[in-house]
Short mmCIF file of C-alpha atoms in Angstrom, two decimals:
data_model
loop_
_atom_site.label_atom_id
_atom_site.label_comp_id
_atom_site.label_asym_id
_atom_site.label_seq_id
_atom_site.Cartn_x
_atom_site.Cartn_y
_atom_site.Cartn_z
CA MET A 23 0.00 0.00 0.00
CA ASN A 24 1.33 3.41 -0.95
CA PRO A 25 1.65 5.78 2.06
CA TYR A 26 0.15 8.54 -0.09
CA ASP A 27 -3.14 6.59 -0.30
CA GLU A 28 -4.17 7.82 3.14
CA ILE A 29 -3.52 11.50 2.33
CA SER A 30 -5.99 13.81 0.62
CA ASP A 31 -5.18 15.09 -2.85
CA GLU A 32 -5.26 18.65 -1.59
CA GLU A 33 -2.60 17.95 1.05
CA LEU A 34 -0.53 16.06 -1.50
CA ILE A 35 -0.58 19.10 -3.80
CA LEU A 36 0.72 21.27 -0.96
CA ARG A 37 3.52 18.81 -0.27
CA PHE A 38 4.32 18.62 -3.99
CA LYS A 39 4.63 22.39 -4.16
CA ASN A 40 6.94 22.21 -1.13
CA GLY A 41 9.35 19.92 -2.95
CA GLU A 42 8.10 16.32 -2.79
CA SER A 43 8.46 15.78 -6.53
CA GLU A 44 7.57 12.07 -6.40
CA ILE A 45 3.97 13.06 -5.61
CA LEU A 46 3.55 14.06 -9.25
CA ASP A 47 4.13 10.47 -10.36
CA TYR A 48 1.68 9.22 -7.74
CA LEU A 49 -1.12 11.56 -8.83
CA MET A 50 -0.51 10.91 -12.52
CA GLU A 51 -0.84 7.18 -11.88
CA LYS A 52 -3.86 7.62 -9.60
CA TYR A 53 -5.88 9.51 -12.22
CA LYS A 54 -4.60 7.68 -15.31
CA ASP A 55 -7.76 5.55 -15.60
CA MET A 56 -9.91 8.68 -15.43
CA VAL A 57 -7.94 10.12 -18.35
CA ARG A 58 -8.32 6.93 -20.37
CA LYS A 59 -12.06 6.83 -19.78
CA LYS A 60 -12.49 10.42 -20.94
CA ALA A 61 -10.32 9.77 -23.99
CA ARG A 62 -12.44 6.76 -24.94
CA ALA A 63 -15.59 8.83 -24.58
CA MET A 64 -14.20 11.47 -26.93
CA PHE A 65 -12.95 8.79 -29.33
CA LEU A 66 -16.63 7.92 -29.89
CA ILE A 67 -17.21 11.30 -31.50
CA GLY A 68 -13.86 12.11 -33.06
CA GLY A 69 -10.13 11.84 -32.50
CA ASP A 70 -7.40 9.21 -32.21
CA ASN A 71 -7.66 7.38 -28.89
CA ASP A 72 -3.92 7.18 -28.15
CA ASP A 73 -3.40 10.84 -29.02
CA LEU A 74 -6.32 11.86 -26.83
CA ILE A 75 -4.91 9.87 -23.91
CA GLN A 76 -1.61 11.71 -24.28
CA GLU A 77 -3.41 15.03 -24.37
CA GLY A 78 -5.43 14.05 -21.32
CA MET A 79 -2.26 13.22 -19.40
CA ILE A 80 -0.90 16.66 -20.30
CA GLY A 81 -4.10 18.16 -18.91
CA LEU A 82 -3.65 16.11 -15.72
CA PHE A 83 -0.08 17.36 -15.34
CA LYS A 84 -1.30 20.95 -15.70
CA ALA A 85 -3.93 20.29 -13.04
CA VAL A 86 -1.26 19.17 -10.57
CA ARG A 87 0.88 22.17 -11.48
CA ASP A 88 -1.86 24.80 -11.31
CA TYR A 89 -4.23 23.62 -8.58
CA GLN A 90 -4.61 25.94 -5.60
CA PRO A 91 -5.75 23.98 -2.51
CA ASP A 92 -7.22 27.06 -0.84
CA LYS A 93 -10.01 27.29 -3.44
CA GLU A 94 -13.50 25.79 -3.13
CA ALA A 95 -13.38 22.97 -5.69
CA SER A 96 -11.60 19.70 -4.96
CA PHE A 97 -8.50 18.64 -6.87
CA GLN A 98 -10.47 15.79 -8.46
CA THR A 99 -13.02 18.26 -9.88
CA PHE A 100 -10.26 20.57 -11.09
CA ALA A 101 -8.33 17.67 -12.65
CA ARG A 102 -11.38 16.50 -14.58
CA MET A 103 -11.91 20.01 -15.92
CA CYS A 104 -8.27 20.33 -16.99
CA VAL A 105 -8.31 16.94 -18.75
CA ASP A 106 -11.58 17.81 -20.51
CA ARG A 107 -10.16 21.13 -21.61
CA GLN A 108 -6.90 19.68 -22.94
CA ILE A 109 -8.72 16.99 -24.93
CA TYR A 110 -11.21 19.55 -26.22
CA ASN A 111 -8.38 21.80 -27.43
CA ALA A 112 -6.71 18.85 -29.17
CA ILE A 113 -9.91 17.92 -31.04
CA GLN A 114 -10.57 21.56 -31.85
CA ASN A 115 -7.07 22.08 -33.27
CA SER A 116 -7.26 18.85 -35.26
CA ASN A 117 -10.59 19.76 -36.82
CA ARG A 118 -9.40 23.29 -37.56
CA GLN A 119 -6.47 21.85 -39.50
CA LYS A 120 -8.89 19.72 -41.49
CA HIS A 121 -11.10 22.78 -42.14
CA GLN A 122 -13.97 21.11 -40.33
CA PRO A 123 -16.23 22.77 -37.76
CA LEU A 124 -16.07 21.40 -34.25
CA ASN A 125 -19.61 20.49 -33.27
CA SER A 126 -19.28 17.11 -31.59
CA TYR A 127 -17.82 17.99 -28.21
CA ILE A 128 -19.16 20.08 -25.37
CA SER A 129 -16.77 22.51 -23.75
CA LEU A 130 -16.45 22.31 -19.97
CA SER A 131 -15.88 25.73 -18.41
CA GLN A 132 -14.31 27.11 -21.56
CA ASP A 133 -15.28 29.26 -24.49
CA PRO A 134 -13.88 27.96 -27.80
CA GLY A 135 -11.32 30.77 -27.99
CA GLU A 136 -10.03 30.47 -24.45
CA SER A 137 -6.38 29.52 -24.08
CA GLN A 138 -5.02 26.98 -21.62
CA ASP A 139 -2.49 29.64 -20.61
CA HIS A 140 -5.30 31.49 -18.83
CA LEU A 141 -6.19 28.53 -16.64
CA GLN A 142 -4.71 29.96 -13.47
CA ASP A 143 -6.39 33.34 -14.03
CA MET A 144 -9.76 31.66 -14.54
CA TRP A 145 -9.25 29.56 -11.42
CA ALA A 146 -8.36 32.58 -9.32
CA ASP A 147 -11.24 34.71 -10.58
CA ASN A 148 -14.13 32.27 -10.65
CA PRO A 149 -13.57 28.82 -9.08
CA GLU A 150 -17.28 28.35 -8.40
CA SER A 151 -17.89 28.11 -12.15
CA ILE A 152 -16.28 24.68 -12.03
CA ILE A 153 -19.02 23.39 -9.76
CA ILE A 154 -21.75 24.84 -11.99
CA ASP A 155 -20.20 23.23 -15.07
CA GLN A 156 -20.04 19.85 -13.35
CA GLU A 157 -23.79 20.11 -12.72
CA ASN A 158 -24.36 20.88 -16.41
CA VAL A 159 -22.31 17.85 -17.41
CA ARG A 160 -24.30 15.57 -15.10
CA SER A 161 -27.51 16.89 -16.62
CA LEU A 162 -26.20 16.19 -20.13
CA GLU A 163 -25.13 12.67 -19.12
CA GLN A 164 -28.63 11.99 -17.81
CA GLU A 165 -30.16 13.19 -21.07
CA ILE A 166 -27.83 10.96 -23.10
CA THR A 167 -28.63 7.98 -20.85
CA CYS A 168 -32.36 8.52 -21.45
CA THR A 169 -31.77 8.72 -25.20
CA LEU A 170 -29.96 5.38 -25.39
CA SER A 171 -31.64 1.99 -25.20
CA LEU A 172 -30.88 -0.43 -22.35
CA MET A 173 -28.52 -2.37 -24.59
CA GLU A 174 -26.77 0.78 -25.82
CA ASN A 175 -26.28 2.03 -22.27
CA GLN A 176 -24.73 -1.30 -21.29
CA VAL A 177 -22.46 -1.31 -24.34
CA LEU A 178 -21.38 2.26 -23.61
CA GLU A 179 -20.64 1.42 -19.97
CA TYR A 180 -18.46 -1.53 -20.96
CA TYR A 181 -16.76 0.49 -23.68
CA LEU A 182 -15.90 3.34 -21.31
CA ASP A 183 -14.49 0.79 -18.87
CA GLY A 184 -11.90 -0.05 -21.51
CA MET A 185 -13.33 -3.24 -23.02
CA GLY A 186 -12.93 -4.09 -26.68
CA TYR A 187 -15.66 -5.15 -29.09
CA ALA A 188 -14.95 -8.86 -28.65
CA GLU A 189 -14.99 -8.65 -24.84
CA ILE A 190 -18.27 -6.76 -24.83
CA ALA A 191 -19.79 -9.19 -27.32
CA ALA A 192 -18.80 -12.17 -25.17
CA LEU A 193 -20.22 -10.60 -22.01
CA MET A 194 -23.50 -9.65 -23.65
CA LYS A 195 -23.74 -12.82 -25.76
CA LYS A 196 -23.85 -10.77 -28.93
CA THR A 197 -21.78 -10.73 -32.11
CA PRO A 198 -18.92 -8.22 -32.43
CA LYS A 199 -20.77 -6.78 -35.42
CA SER A 200 -23.83 -6.03 -33.29
CA ILE A 201 -21.60 -4.27 -30.76
CA ASP A 202 -20.03 -2.23 -33.54
CA ASN A 203 -23.49 -1.30 -34.81
CA ALA A 204 -24.55 -0.31 -31.29
CA LEU A 205 -21.52 1.95 -30.90
CA GLN A 206 -22.30 3.56 -34.24
CA ARG A 207 -25.83 4.31 -33.03
CA ILE A 208 -24.46 5.61 -29.73
CA ARG A 209 -22.08 7.92 -31.58
CA THR A 210 -24.92 9.30 -33.70
CA LYS A 211 -27.21 9.82 -30.71
CA ILE A 212 -24.50 11.56 -28.68
CA LYS A 213 -23.78 13.94 -31.54
CA GLU A 214 -27.49 14.68 -31.92
CA GLN A 215 -27.84 15.28 -28.19
CA LEU A 216 -24.84 17.61 -28.14
CA LYS A 217 -26.21 19.50 -31.13
CA SER A 218 -29.58 19.83 -29.43
CA THR A 219 -27.93 21.03 -26.21
CA ASN A 220 -25.84 23.60 -28.07
CA ASN A 221 -28.92 24.88 -29.93
CA THR A 222 -30.82 25.20 -26.64
CA ASN A 223 -27.94 27.10 -25.06
CA ASN A 224 -27.74 29.43 -28.04
CA LEU A 225 -31.47 30.21 -27.74
CA LYS A 226 -31.04 30.96 -24.04
CA ASN A 227 -28.17 33.30 -24.83
CA LEU A 228 -30.35 35.24 -27.26
CA LYS A 229 -33.00 35.92 -24.63
#
């Protein structure tokens, strides 16, 4: 058992900033699965999975570097936001290079033009926005869950846990082709839900 397991993330960050450099490796390993899960979710709607994992790990590193323990949000919440933001920027930049509009990913706490360099300024000025955004994400997840069928929700859960098509097919007693078809439907429904959410938000902004 690692002695750091009994210490809160917030205290670990303080100790890291005071010179315990090995804490960085511990936190990167601790949240690696979270990064992989987010990367797989984004892979459903665009992007190379391995590249997105690398970008997510960069976002996690920035979270460790920039987190301020005296603020209201927990490190876990802040880390998730930083990983989301880094992956979002990677997809945005990739699509811009391909001259394609980015319309298949929802930004968490960030306007499309916001730079990662301003992360600390945003954190200092408005940390409570992180909590609000987390509530918005939970609401979106609930809407997506309602949109998917029971089978599709199960397939998505297994997929986000890191399972491959063959593993999911074996567990659900389905063919790999049926799992592939289900993931295609899931991808389409997620994109439609995101588009609907963005349109709703745009209407609210006009009022």
